[in-house]
Amino acid sequence: MVRRVFRLAFIVLAALPLMAFRMPDSGEAREKLLYDVRGAFVTARPDVPRALVIATDMLVDEAIRATVRATMLPRTIIAVRIDRASHMPLLIGSRHEATVTVQAISVSSGEPIAEGTFKTSVFLLDAEEADRQLAERIADRIAGEFRLDGPRRPTIANALFP
């Protein structure tokens, strides 16, 4: 009898935190962070490969031009700064990495309204296409964060789970 009461009390205590949990509405939290991106410019320090900067700029611009918004959203321009680009030779191939800062700037006021930093990397057997592959990773991340359209590059997850 005491054992049953203990079990019941344990179940009730375990369920209390779960009863207080509330999922936000699916569109409520997401729409607040969405912007109508009108343009982008990519900058970098002098030690970052120029081909990486040019390829990133072209790919982000391509995604912006392919995006059409059905609802009015705050208009922004994004400033992409490649803070650091490096490569590490490995036994087989090499790993290329970039640290990127993205800032959303309001078109109407010119004030920065959002900023974020991320790292991305790519492993390649042949380093000839390193800048292009890294630029695609950067552009895909930006397109995903700002929900931009445009041609998506195939990933292994897309290949395995169509």
PDB file of C-alpha atoms in Angstrom:
ATOM      1  CA  MET A   1       0.000   0.000   0.000  1.00  0.00           C
ATOM      2  CA  VAL A   2       2.748   2.428   0.924  1.00  0.00           C
ATOM      3  CA  ARG A   3       4.523   1.424  -2.241  1.00  0.00           C
ATOM      4  CA  ARG A   4       1.492   2.374  -4.378  1.00  0.00           C
ATOM      5  CA  VAL A   5       1.195   5.757  -2.704  1.00  0.00           C
ATOM      6  CA  PHE A   6       4.915   6.364  -3.258  1.00  0.00           C
ATOM      7  CA  ARG A   7       4.606   5.447  -6.949  1.00  0.00           C
ATOM      8  CA  LEU A   8       1.585   7.704  -7.416  1.00  0.00           C
ATOM      9  CA  ALA A   9       3.344  10.597  -5.694  1.00  0.00           C
ATOM     10  CA  PHE A  10       6.432  10.039  -7.842  1.00  0.00           C
ATOM     11  CA  ILE A  11       4.366  10.055 -11.068  1.00  0.00           C
ATOM     12  CA  VAL A  12       2.539  13.238 -10.065  1.00  0.00           C
ATOM     13  CA  LEU A  13       5.809  14.994  -9.165  1.00  0.00           C
ATOM     14  CA  ALA A  14       7.407  13.881 -12.417  1.00  0.00           C
ATOM     15  CA  ALA A  15       4.413  15.087 -14.456  1.00  0.00           C
ATOM     16  CA  LEU A  16       4.246  18.577 -12.905  1.00  0.00           C
ATOM     17  CA  PRO A  17       7.145  20.068 -14.927  1.00  0.00           C
ATOM     18  CA  LEU A  18       5.741  18.562 -18.114  1.00  0.00           C
ATOM     19  CA  MET A  19       2.312  20.099 -17.520  1.00  0.00           C
ATOM     20  CA  ALA A  20       3.870  23.571 -17.333  1.00  0.00           C
ATOM     21  CA  PHE A  21       5.609  23.132 -20.711  1.00  0.00           C
ATOM     22  CA  ARG A  22       3.847  24.927 -23.568  1.00  0.00           C
ATOM     23  CA  MET A  23       4.858  24.828 -27.224  1.00  0.00           C
ATOM     24  CA  PRO A  24       4.676  28.221 -28.925  1.00  0.00           C
ATOM     25  CA  ASP A  25       2.442  28.613 -31.965  1.00  0.00           C
ATOM     26  CA  SER A  26       4.234  27.423 -35.067  1.00  0.00           C
ATOM     27  CA  GLY A  27       4.172  30.792 -36.852  1.00  0.00           C
ATOM     28  CA  GLU A  28       4.279  33.071 -33.814  1.00  0.00           C
ATOM     29  CA  ALA A  29       7.967  32.942 -32.864  1.00  0.00           C
ATOM     30  CA  ARG A  30       9.358  32.299 -36.338  1.00  0.00           C
ATOM     31  CA  GLU A  31       7.811  35.264 -38.130  1.00  0.00           C
ATOM     32  CA  LYS A  32       9.354  37.767 -35.713  1.00  0.00           C
ATOM     33  CA  LEU A  33      12.852  36.851 -36.906  1.00  0.00           C
ATOM     34  CA  LEU A  34      12.057  36.905 -40.616  1.00  0.00           C
ATOM     35  CA  TYR A  35      13.246  39.777 -42.817  1.00  0.00           C
ATOM     36  CA  ASP A  36      12.801  40.803 -46.427  1.00  0.00           C
ATOM     37  CA  VAL A  37      16.445  40.838 -47.489  1.00  0.00           C
ATOM     38  CA  ARG A  38      16.952  43.327 -50.328  1.00  0.00           C
ATOM     39  CA  GLY A  39      20.685  43.010 -50.835  1.00  0.00           C
ATOM     40  CA  ALA A  40      23.958  41.827 -49.367  1.00  0.00           C
ATOM     41  CA  PHE A  41      27.595  42.687 -49.462  1.00  0.00           C
ATOM     42  CA  VAL A  42      30.476  40.485 -48.440  1.00  0.00           C
ATOM     43  CA  THR A  43      33.704  41.800 -46.951  1.00  0.00           C
ATOM     44  CA  ALA A  44      36.785  40.148 -45.527  1.00  0.00           C
ATOM     45  CA  ARG A  45      40.218  40.826 -44.147  1.00  0.00           C
ATOM     46  CA  PRO A  46      43.151  40.936 -46.584  1.00  0.00           C
ATOM     47  CA  ASP A  47      44.355  37.456 -45.569  1.00  0.00           C
ATOM     48  CA  VAL A  48      41.065  35.813 -46.683  1.00  0.00           C
ATOM     49  CA  PRO A  49      41.233  34.409 -50.247  1.00  0.00           C
ATOM     50  CA  ARG A  50      39.616  36.735 -52.758  1.00  0.00           C
ATOM     51  CA  ALA A  51      37.968  33.812 -54.583  1.00  0.00           C
ATOM     52  CA  LEU A  52      36.128  32.888 -51.359  1.00  0.00           C
ATOM     53  CA  VAL A  53      34.760  36.413 -50.976  1.00  0.00           C
ATOM     54  CA  ILE A  54      33.652  36.674 -54.611  1.00  0.00           C
ATOM     55  CA  ALA A  55      31.998  33.233 -54.647  1.00  0.00           C
ATOM     56  CA  THR A  56      30.182  33.910 -51.365  1.00  0.00           C
ATOM     57  CA  ASP A  57      28.925  37.258 -52.650  1.00  0.00           C
ATOM     58  CA  MET A  58      27.629  35.719 -55.883  1.00  0.00           C
ATOM     59  CA  LEU A  59      25.882  32.812 -54.140  1.00  0.00           C
ATOM     60  CA  VAL A  60      24.202  34.960 -51.461  1.00  0.00           C
ATOM     61  CA  ASP A  61      23.099  37.485 -54.085  1.00  0.00           C
ATOM     62  CA  GLU A  62      21.679  34.651 -56.209  1.00  0.00           C
ATOM     63  CA  ALA A  63      19.630  33.388 -53.250  1.00  0.00           C
ATOM     64  CA  ILE A  64      18.339  36.897 -52.482  1.00  0.00           C
ATOM     65  CA  ARG A  65      17.242  37.496 -56.083  1.00  0.00           C
ATOM     66  CA  ALA A  66      15.383  34.159 -56.128  1.00  0.00           C
ATOM     67  CA  THR A  67      13.395  34.971 -52.975  1.00  0.00           C
ATOM     68  CA  VAL A  68       9.860  36.372 -53.196  1.00  0.00           C
ATOM     69  CA  ARG A  69       7.945  37.216 -50.020  1.00  0.00           C
ATOM     70  CA  ALA A  70       4.146  36.993 -49.948  1.00  0.00           C
ATOM     71  CA  THR A  71       3.778  39.129 -46.816  1.00  0.00           C
ATOM     72  CA  MET A  72       5.282  42.473 -45.841  1.00  0.00           C
ATOM     73  CA  LEU A  73       8.322  42.039 -43.635  1.00  0.00           C
ATOM     74  CA  PRO A  74      10.934  44.494 -42.362  1.00  0.00           C
ATOM     75  CA  ARG A  75      13.305  45.302 -45.231  1.00  0.00           C
ATOM     76  CA  THR A  76      16.961  44.683 -44.537  1.00  0.00           C
ATOM     77  CA  ILE A  77      20.353  44.490 -46.137  1.00  0.00           C
ATOM     78  CA  ILE A  78      22.784  41.934 -44.794  1.00  0.00           C
ATOM     79  CA  ALA A  79      26.456  42.599 -44.277  1.00  0.00           C
ATOM     80  CA  VAL A  80      28.524  39.425 -44.380  1.00  0.00           C
ATOM     81  CA  ARG A  81      32.053  39.631 -42.999  1.00  0.00           C
ATOM     82  CA  ILE A  82      34.397  36.659 -43.319  1.00  0.00           C
ATOM     83  CA  ASP A  83      36.479  37.139 -40.190  1.00  0.00           C
ATOM     84  CA  ARG A  84      38.823  34.218 -40.650  1.00  0.00           C
ATOM     85  CA  ALA A  85      39.509  31.525 -43.198  1.00  0.00           C
ATOM     86  CA  SER A  86      41.969  28.732 -42.584  1.00  0.00           C
ATOM     87  CA  HIS A  87      42.869  25.292 -43.791  1.00  0.00           C
ATOM     88  CA  MET A  88      44.410  22.371 -41.996  1.00  0.00           C
ATOM     89  CA  PRO A  89      46.200  19.699 -44.034  1.00  0.00           C
ATOM     90  CA  LEU A  90      45.353  16.203 -42.874  1.00  0.00           C
ATOM     91  CA  LEU A  91      46.810  12.827 -43.664  1.00  0.00           C
ATOM     92  CA  ILE A  92      44.266  12.467 -46.455  1.00  0.00           C
ATOM     93  CA  GLY A  93      42.833  15.735 -47.791  1.00  0.00           C
ATOM     94  CA  SER A  94      42.392  18.942 -45.853  1.00  0.00           C
ATOM     95  CA  ARG A  95      39.846  20.719 -43.703  1.00  0.00           C
ATOM     96  CA  HIS A  96      38.891  24.284 -44.638  1.00  0.00           C
ATOM     97  CA  GLU A  97      37.147  26.486 -42.086  1.00  0.00           C
ATOM     98  CA  ALA A  98      35.686  29.990 -41.986  1.00  0.00           C
ATOM     99  CA  THR A  99      34.336  32.216 -39.232  1.00  0.00           C
ATOM    100  CA  VAL A 100      31.589  34.496 -40.516  1.00  0.00           C
ATOM    101  CA  THR A 101      29.679  37.405 -38.973  1.00  0.00           C
ATOM    102  CA  VAL A 102      26.327  38.394 -40.481  1.00  0.00           C
ATOM    103  CA  GLN A 103      24.612  41.654 -39.619  1.00  0.00           C
ATOM    104  CA  ALA A 104      21.070  42.593 -40.696  1.00  0.00           C
ATOM    105  CA  ILE A 105      20.722  46.338 -41.281  1.00  0.00           C
ATOM    106  CA  SER A 106      17.338  48.057 -41.548  1.00  0.00           C
ATOM    107  CA  VAL A 107      16.712  49.709 -44.917  1.00  0.00           C
ATOM    108  CA  SER A 108      14.467  52.386 -43.413  1.00  0.00           C
ATOM    109  CA  SER A 109      16.684  53.543 -40.535  1.00  0.00           C
ATOM    110  CA  GLY A 110      20.141  52.221 -41.390  1.00  0.00           C
ATOM    111  CA  GLU A 111      20.440  50.763 -37.900  1.00  0.00           C
ATOM    112  CA  PRO A 112      21.704  47.220 -37.268  1.00  0.00           C
ATOM    113  CA  ILE A 113      18.794  45.089 -36.068  1.00  0.00           C
ATOM    114  CA  ALA A 114      20.377  41.642 -35.756  1.00  0.00           C
ATOM    115  CA  GLU A 115      23.848  40.132 -35.720  1.00  0.00           C
ATOM    116  CA  GLY A 116      25.236  36.645 -35.492  1.00  0.00           C
ATOM    117  CA  THR A 117      28.486  34.755 -35.897  1.00  0.00           C
ATOM    118  CA  PHE A 118      28.982  31.195 -37.044  1.00  0.00           C
ATOM    119  CA  LYS A 119      31.726  28.803 -38.087  1.00  0.00           C
ATOM    120  CA  THR A 120      31.526  26.455 -41.005  1.00  0.00           C
ATOM    121  CA  SER A 121      33.937  23.947 -42.422  1.00  0.00           C
ATOM    122  CA  VAL A 122      34.358  21.550 -45.271  1.00  0.00           C
ATOM    123  CA  PHE A 123      36.581  18.492 -45.704  1.00  0.00           C
ATOM    124  CA  LEU A 124      38.037  18.013 -49.177  1.00  0.00           C
ATOM    125  CA  LEU A 125      40.351  15.509 -50.750  1.00  0.00           C
ATOM    126  CA  ASP A 126      41.313  17.965 -53.490  1.00  0.00           C
ATOM    127  CA  ALA A 127      41.976  21.547 -52.330  1.00  0.00           C
ATOM    128  CA  GLU A 128      41.489  23.130 -55.778  1.00  0.00           C
ATOM    129  CA  GLU A 129      37.773  23.769 -55.196  1.00  0.00           C
ATOM    130  CA  ALA A 130      38.148  24.702 -51.520  1.00  0.00           C
ATOM    131  CA  ASP A 131      37.088  28.333 -51.863  1.00  0.00           C
ATOM    132  CA  ARG A 132      34.009  27.459 -53.904  1.00  0.00           C
ATOM    133  CA  GLN A 133      32.934  24.650 -51.547  1.00  0.00           C
ATOM    134  CA  LEU A 134      33.410  26.822 -48.463  1.00  0.00           C
ATOM    135  CA  ALA A 135      31.509  29.674 -50.138  1.00  0.00           C
ATOM    136  CA  GLU A 136      28.619  27.289 -50.827  1.00  0.00           C
ATOM    137  CA  ARG A 137      28.542  26.261 -47.167  1.00  0.00           C
ATOM    138  CA  ILE A 138      28.508  29.904 -46.054  1.00  0.00           C
ATOM    139  CA  ALA A 139      25.788  30.859 -48.549  1.00  0.00           C
ATOM    140  CA  ASP A 140      23.651  27.848 -47.617  1.00  0.00           C
ATOM    141  CA  ARG A 141      23.856  28.740 -43.940  1.00  0.00           C
ATOM    142  CA  ILE A 142      22.864  32.360 -44.621  1.00  0.00           C
ATOM    143  CA  ALA A 143      20.043  31.267 -46.944  1.00  0.00           C
ATOM    144  CA  GLY A 144      18.773  28.890 -44.289  1.00  0.00           C
ATOM    145  CA  GLU A 145      18.846  31.473 -41.513  1.00  0.00           C
ATOM    146  CA  PHE A 146      17.090  34.169 -43.552  1.00  0.00           C
ATOM    147  CA  ARG A 147      14.820  31.671 -45.385  1.00  0.00           C
ATOM    148  CA  LEU A 148      16.063  32.672 -48.795  1.00  0.00           C
ATOM    149  CA  ASP A 149      15.167  30.684 -51.877  1.00  0.00           C
ATOM    150  CA  GLY A 150      17.487  29.734 -54.649  1.00  0.00           C
ATOM    151  CA  PRO A 151      19.194  26.595 -55.801  1.00  0.00           C
ATOM    152  CA  ARG A 152      20.004  24.355 -52.863  1.00  0.00           C
ATOM    153  CA  ARG A 153      23.107  22.249 -53.067  1.00  0.00           C
ATOM    154  CA  PRO A 154      22.530  18.533 -52.579  1.00  0.00           C
ATOM    155  CA  THR A 155      23.608  17.101 -49.252  1.00  0.00           C
ATOM    156  CA  ILE A 156      24.056  13.542 -48.119  1.00  0.00           C
ATOM    157  CA  ALA A 157      20.816  13.774 -46.129  1.00  0.00           C
ATOM    158  CA  ASN A 158      18.923  14.768 -49.294  1.00  0.00           C
ATOM    159  CA  ALA A 159      20.485  11.883 -51.170  1.00  0.00           C
ATOM    160  CA  LEU A 160      19.601   9.322 -48.513  1.00  0.00           C
ATOM    161  CA  PHE A 161      16.132  10.600 -47.595  1.00  0.00           C
ATOM    162  CA  PRO A 162      14.421  12.115 -50.664  1.00  0.00           C
TER     163      PRO A 162
END
